[in-house]
PDB file of C-alpha atoms in Angstrom:
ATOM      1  CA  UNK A   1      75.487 199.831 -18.541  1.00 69.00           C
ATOM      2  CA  UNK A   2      77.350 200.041 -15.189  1.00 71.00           C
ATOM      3  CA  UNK A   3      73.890 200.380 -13.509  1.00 74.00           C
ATOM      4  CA  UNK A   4      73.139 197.493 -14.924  1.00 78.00           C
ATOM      5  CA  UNK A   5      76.122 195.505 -13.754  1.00 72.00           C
ATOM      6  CA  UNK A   6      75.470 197.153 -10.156  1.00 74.00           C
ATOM      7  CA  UNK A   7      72.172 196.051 -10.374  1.00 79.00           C
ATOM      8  CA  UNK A   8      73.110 192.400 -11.599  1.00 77.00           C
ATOM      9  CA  UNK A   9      75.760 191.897  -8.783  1.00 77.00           C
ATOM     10  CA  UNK A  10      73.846 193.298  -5.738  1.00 81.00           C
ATOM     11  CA  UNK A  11      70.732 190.535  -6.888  1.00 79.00           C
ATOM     12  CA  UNK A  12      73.297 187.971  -7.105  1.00 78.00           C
ATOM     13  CA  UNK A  13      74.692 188.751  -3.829  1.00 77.00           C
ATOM     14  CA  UNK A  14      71.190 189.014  -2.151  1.00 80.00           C
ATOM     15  CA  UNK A  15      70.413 185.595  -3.921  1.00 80.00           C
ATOM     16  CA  UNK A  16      73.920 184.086  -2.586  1.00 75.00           C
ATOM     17  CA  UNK A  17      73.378 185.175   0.638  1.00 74.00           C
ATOM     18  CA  UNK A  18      69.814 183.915   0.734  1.00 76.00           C
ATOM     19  CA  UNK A  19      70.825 180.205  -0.258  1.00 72.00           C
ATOM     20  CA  UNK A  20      73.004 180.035   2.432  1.00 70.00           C
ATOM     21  CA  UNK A  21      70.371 181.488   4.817  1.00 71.00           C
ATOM     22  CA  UNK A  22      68.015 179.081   3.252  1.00 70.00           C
ATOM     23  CA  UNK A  23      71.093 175.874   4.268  1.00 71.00           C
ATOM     24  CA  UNK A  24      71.518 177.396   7.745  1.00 62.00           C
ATOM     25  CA  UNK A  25      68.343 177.217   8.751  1.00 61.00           C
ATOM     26  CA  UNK A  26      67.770 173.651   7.198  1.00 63.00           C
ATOM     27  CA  UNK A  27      71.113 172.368   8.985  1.00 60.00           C
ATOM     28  CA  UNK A  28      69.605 173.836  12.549  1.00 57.00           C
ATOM     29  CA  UNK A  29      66.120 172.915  11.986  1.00 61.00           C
ATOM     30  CA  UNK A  30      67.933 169.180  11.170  1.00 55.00           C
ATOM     31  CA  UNK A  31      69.842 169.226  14.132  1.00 61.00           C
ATOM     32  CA  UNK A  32      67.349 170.859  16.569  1.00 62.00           C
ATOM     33  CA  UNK A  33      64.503 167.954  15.672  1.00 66.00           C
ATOM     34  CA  UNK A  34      67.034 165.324  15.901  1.00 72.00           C
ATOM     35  CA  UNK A  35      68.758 166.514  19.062  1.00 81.00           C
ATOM     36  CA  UNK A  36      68.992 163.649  21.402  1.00 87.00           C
ATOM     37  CA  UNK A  37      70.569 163.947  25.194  1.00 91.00           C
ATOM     38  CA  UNK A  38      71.583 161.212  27.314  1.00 94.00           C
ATOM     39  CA  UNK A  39      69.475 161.404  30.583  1.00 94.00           C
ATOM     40  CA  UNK A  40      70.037 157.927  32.241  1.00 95.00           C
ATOM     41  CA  UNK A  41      72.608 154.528  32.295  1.00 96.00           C
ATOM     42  CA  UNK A  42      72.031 151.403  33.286  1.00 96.00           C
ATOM     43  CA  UNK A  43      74.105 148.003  34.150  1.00 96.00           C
ATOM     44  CA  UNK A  44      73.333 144.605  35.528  1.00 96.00           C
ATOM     45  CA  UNK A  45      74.819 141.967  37.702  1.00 96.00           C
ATOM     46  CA  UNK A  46      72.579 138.493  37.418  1.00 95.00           C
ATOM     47  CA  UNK A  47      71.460 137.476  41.158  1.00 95.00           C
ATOM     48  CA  UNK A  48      69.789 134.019  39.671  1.00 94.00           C
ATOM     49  CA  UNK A  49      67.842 132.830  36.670  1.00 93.00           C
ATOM     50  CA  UNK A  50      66.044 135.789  35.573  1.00 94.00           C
ATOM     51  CA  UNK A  51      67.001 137.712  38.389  1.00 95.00           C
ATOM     52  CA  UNK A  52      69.076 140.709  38.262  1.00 97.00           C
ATOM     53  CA  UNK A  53      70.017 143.946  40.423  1.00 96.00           C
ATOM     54  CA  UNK A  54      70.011 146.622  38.474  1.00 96.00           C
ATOM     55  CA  UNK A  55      72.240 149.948  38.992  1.00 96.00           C
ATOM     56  CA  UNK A  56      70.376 152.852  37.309  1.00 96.00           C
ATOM     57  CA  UNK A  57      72.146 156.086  36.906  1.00 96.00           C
ATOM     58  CA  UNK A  58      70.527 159.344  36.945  1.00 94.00           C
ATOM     59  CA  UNK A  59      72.393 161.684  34.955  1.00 92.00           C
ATOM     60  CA  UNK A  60      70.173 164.841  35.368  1.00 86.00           C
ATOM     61  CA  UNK A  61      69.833 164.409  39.266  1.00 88.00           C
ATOM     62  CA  UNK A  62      73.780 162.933  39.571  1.00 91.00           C
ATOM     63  CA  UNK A  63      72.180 159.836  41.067  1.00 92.00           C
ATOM     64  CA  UNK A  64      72.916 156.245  41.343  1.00 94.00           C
ATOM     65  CA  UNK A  65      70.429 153.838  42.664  1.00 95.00           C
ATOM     66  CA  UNK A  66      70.527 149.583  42.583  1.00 96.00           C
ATOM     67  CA  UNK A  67      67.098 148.283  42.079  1.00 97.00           C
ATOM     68  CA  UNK A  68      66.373 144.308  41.990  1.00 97.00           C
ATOM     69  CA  UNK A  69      64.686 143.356  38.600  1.00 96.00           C
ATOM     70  CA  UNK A  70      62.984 140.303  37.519  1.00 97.00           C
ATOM     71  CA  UNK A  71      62.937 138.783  33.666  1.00 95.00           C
ATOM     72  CA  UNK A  72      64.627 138.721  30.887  1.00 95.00           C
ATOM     73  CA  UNK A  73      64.442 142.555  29.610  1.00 96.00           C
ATOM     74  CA  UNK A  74      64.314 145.851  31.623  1.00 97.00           C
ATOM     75  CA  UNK A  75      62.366 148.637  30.772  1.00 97.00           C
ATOM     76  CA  UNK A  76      62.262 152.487  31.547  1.00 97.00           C
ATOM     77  CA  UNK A  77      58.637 154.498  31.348  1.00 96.00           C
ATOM     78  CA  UNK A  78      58.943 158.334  31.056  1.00 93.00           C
ATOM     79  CA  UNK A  79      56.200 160.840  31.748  1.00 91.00           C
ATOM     80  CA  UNK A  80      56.657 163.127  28.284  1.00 89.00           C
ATOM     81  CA  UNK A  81      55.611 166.484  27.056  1.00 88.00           C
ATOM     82  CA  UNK A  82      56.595 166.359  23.127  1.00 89.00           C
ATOM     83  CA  UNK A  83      56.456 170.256  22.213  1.00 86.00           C
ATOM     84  CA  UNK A  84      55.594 171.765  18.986  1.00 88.00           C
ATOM     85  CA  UNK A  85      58.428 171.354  16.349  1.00 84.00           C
ATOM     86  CA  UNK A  86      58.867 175.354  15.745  1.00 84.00           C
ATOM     87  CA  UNK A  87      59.345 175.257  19.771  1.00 84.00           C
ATOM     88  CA  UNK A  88      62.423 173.349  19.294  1.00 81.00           C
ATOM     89  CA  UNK A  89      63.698 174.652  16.600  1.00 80.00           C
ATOM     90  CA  UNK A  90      63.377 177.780  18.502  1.00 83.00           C
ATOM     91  CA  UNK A  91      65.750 175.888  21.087  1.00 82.00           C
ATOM     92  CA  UNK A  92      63.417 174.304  23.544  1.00 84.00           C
ATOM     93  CA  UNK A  93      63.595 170.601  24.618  1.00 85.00           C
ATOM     94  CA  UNK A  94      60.893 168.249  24.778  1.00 87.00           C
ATOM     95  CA  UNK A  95      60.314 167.396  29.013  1.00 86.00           C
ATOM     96  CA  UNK A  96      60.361 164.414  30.458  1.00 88.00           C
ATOM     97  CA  UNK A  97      59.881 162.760  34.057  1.00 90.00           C
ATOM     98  CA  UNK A  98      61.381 159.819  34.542  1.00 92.00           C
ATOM     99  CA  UNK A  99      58.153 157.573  36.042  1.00 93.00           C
ATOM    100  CA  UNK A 100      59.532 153.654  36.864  1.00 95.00           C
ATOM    101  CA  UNK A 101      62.222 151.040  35.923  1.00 97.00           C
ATOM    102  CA  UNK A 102      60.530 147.313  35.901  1.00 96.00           C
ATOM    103  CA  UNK A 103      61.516 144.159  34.366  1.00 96.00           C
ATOM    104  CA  UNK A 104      59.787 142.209  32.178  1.00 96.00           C
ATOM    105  CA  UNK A 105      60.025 138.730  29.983  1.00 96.00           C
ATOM    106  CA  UNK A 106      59.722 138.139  26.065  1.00 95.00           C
ATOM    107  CA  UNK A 107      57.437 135.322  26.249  1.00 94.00           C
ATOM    108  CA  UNK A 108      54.052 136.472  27.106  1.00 94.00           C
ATOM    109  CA  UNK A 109      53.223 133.643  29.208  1.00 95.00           C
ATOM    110  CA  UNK A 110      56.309 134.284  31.592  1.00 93.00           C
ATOM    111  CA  UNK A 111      55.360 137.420  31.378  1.00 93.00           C
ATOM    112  CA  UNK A 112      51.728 136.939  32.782  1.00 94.00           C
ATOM    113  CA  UNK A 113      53.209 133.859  35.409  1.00 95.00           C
ATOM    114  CA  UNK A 114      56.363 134.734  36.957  1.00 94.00           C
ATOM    115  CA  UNK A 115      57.555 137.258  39.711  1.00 92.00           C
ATOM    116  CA  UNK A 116      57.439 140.903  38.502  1.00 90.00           C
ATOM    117  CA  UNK A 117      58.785 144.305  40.204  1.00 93.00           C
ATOM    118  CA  UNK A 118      58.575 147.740  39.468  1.00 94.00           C
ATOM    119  CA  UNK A 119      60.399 150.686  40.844  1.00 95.00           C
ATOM    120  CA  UNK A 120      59.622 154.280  41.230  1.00 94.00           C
ATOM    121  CA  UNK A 121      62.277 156.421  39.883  1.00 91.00           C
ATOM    122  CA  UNK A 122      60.555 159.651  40.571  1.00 78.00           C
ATOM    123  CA  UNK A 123      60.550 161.827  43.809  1.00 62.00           C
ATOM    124  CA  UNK A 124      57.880 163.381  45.609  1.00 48.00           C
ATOM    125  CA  UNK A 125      60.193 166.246  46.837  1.00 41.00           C
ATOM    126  CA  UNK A 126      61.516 167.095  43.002  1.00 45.00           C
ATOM    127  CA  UNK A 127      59.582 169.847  41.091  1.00 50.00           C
ATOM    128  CA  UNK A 128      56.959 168.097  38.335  1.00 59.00           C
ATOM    129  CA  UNK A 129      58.127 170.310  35.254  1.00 57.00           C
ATOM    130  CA  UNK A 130      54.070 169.109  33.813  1.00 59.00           C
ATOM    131  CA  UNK A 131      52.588 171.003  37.221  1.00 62.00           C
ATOM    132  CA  UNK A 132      54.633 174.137  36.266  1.00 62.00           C
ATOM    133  CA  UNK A 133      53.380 174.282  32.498  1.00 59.00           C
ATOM    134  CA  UNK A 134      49.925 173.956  33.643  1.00 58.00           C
ATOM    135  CA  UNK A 135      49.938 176.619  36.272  1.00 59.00           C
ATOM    136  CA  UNK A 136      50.877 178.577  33.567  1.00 57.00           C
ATOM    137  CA  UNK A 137      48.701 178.506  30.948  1.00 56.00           C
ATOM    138  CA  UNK A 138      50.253 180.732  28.469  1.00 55.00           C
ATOM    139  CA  UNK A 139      52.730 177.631  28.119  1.00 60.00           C
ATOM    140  CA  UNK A 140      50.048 176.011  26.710  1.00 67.00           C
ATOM    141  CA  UNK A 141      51.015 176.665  22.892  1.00 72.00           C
ATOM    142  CA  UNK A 142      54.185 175.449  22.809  1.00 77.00           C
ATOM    143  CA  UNK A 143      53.116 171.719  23.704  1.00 83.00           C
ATOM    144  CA  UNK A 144      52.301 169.796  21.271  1.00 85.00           C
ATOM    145  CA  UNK A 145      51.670 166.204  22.919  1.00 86.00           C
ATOM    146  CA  UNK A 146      51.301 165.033  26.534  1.00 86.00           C
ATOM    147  CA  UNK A 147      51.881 161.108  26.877  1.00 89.00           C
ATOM    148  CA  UNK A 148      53.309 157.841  28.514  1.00 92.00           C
ATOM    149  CA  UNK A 149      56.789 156.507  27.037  1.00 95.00           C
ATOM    150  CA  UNK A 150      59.075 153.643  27.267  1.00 96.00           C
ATOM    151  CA  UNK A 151      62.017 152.131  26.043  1.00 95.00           C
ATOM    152  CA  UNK A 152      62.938 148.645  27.115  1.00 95.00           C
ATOM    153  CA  UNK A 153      65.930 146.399  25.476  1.00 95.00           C
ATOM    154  CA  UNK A 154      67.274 142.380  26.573  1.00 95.00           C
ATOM    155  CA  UNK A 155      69.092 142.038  29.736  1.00 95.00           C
ATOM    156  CA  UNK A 156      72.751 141.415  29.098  1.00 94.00           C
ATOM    157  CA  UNK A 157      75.313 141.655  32.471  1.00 93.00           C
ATOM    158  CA  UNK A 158      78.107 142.579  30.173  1.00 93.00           C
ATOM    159  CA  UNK A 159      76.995 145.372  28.294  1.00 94.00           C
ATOM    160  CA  UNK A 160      75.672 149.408  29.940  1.00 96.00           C
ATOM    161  CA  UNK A 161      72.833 150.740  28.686  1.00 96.00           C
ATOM    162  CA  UNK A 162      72.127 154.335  28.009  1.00 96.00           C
ATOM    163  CA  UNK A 163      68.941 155.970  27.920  1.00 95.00           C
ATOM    164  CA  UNK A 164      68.733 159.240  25.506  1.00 95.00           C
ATOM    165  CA  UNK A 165      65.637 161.585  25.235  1.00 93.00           C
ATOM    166  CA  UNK A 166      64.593 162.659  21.904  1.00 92.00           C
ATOM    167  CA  UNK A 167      62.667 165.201  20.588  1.00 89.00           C
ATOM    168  CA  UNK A 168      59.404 162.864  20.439  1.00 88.00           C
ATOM    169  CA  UNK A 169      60.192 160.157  23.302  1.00 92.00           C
ATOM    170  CA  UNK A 170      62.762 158.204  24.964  1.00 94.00           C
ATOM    171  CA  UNK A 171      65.321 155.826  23.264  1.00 93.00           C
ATOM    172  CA  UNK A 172      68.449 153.009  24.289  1.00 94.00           C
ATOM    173  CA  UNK A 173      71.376 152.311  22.748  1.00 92.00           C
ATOM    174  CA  UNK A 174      74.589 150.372  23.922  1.00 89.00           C
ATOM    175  CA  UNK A 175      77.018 152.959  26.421  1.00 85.00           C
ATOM    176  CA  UNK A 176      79.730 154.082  24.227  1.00 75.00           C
ATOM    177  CA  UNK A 177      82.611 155.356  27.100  1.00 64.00           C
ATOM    178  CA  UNK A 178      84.506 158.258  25.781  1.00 54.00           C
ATOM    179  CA  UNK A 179      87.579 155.571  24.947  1.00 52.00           C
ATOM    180  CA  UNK A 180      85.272 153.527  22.612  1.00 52.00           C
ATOM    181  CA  UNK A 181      84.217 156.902  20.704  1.00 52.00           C
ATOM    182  CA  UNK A 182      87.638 157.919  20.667  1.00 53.00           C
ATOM    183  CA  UNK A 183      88.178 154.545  19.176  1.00 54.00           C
ATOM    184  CA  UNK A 184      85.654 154.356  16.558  1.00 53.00           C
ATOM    185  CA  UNK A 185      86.568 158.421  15.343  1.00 55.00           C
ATOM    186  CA  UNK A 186      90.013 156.863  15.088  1.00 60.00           C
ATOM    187  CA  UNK A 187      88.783 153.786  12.705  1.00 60.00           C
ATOM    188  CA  UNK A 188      86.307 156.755  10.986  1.00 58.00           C
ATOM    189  CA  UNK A 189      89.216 158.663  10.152  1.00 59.00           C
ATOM    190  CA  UNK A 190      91.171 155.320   9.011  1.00 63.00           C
ATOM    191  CA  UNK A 191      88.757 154.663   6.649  1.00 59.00           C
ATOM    192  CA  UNK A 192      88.047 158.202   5.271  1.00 57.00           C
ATOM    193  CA  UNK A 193      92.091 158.336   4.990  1.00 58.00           C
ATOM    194  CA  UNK A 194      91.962 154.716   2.967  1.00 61.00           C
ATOM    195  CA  UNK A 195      89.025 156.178   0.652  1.00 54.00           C
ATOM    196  CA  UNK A 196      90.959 159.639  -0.206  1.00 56.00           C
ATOM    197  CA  UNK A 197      94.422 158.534  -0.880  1.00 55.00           C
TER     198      UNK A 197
END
């Protein structure tokens, strides 16, 4: 009988403690293939109709460039090397190389008219993280996807723009400064503070 009961708890433990293996590694596989990082921010001051100079923020290189823009959007292109999904759960990032910032317009047929510019937002004299992986071949497994990616949103002077990579490709949002986070935790905790009482 108290074999029995020994026997009962120990399986119960060993089940217990693998459902909450089982969660961990569903709550870091979650957060590993959604992991985003913000690599870039930009902001614009209008120089005419349709005419803009961008400032264009580097946040892996810690540099800030102003680049003049034409249209009504702006648009970042990426060089990207999406890696297999085990590879990042494993903890490595998809790469990226940031390729050219250009502006462009909504309507097609400004688009195909008007004046255009494009700017390189590369350098020659920085490492290319795609020659490295294919001097070594063994690398080769982990990469899943080798590809061209952009994100491109309306230009407004009044608002920053940041540029995140993801796990698959490059994304924008709005610039939220650390004050505005603070500020929307605070209303976050407002709320959840309303909803509990």
């Amino acid at each position: 009988m108290l074999r029995t009961v020994k026997i009962s708890f120990l399986l119960l433990a060993l089940l217990v403690g693998l459902n909450v293996l089982t969660m961990f590694a569903g709550v870091l596989t979650y957060t590993r293939l959604g992991d985003e990082k913000e690599i870039a921010r930009l902001s614009f001051v209008a120089t005419g109709k349709n005419a803009y100079t961008a400032t264009f923020e580097n946040l892996l290189a810690g540099s800030t460039h102003e680049y003049p823009l034409f249209g009504d959007q702006w648009q970042v292109d990426v060089r990207f090397l999406k890696l297999a999904p085990w590879a990042n759960v494993l903890g490595f990032d998809a790469r990226y190389k940031l390729d050219r910032l250009s502006g462009r317009y909504k309507n097609i047929a400004e688009q195909n008219n008007n004046k255009k510019l494009s700017h390189a937002l590369s350098e020659a004299a920085i490492a290319d993280p795609f020659e490295k992986v294919y001097e070594h071949g063994f690398l080769f497994f982990f990469i899943d996807a080798e590809y061209g990616n952009a994100t491109y949103q309306d230009i407004d002077a009044n608002k920053v723009y940041s540029v995140y990579r993801t796990q698959t490709g490059i994304i924008t949002r709005p610039y939220k400064s650390a004050a505005s986070e603070a500020q929307g935790k605070s209303v976050m905790h407002a709320v959840k503070h309303w909803l509990l009482e």
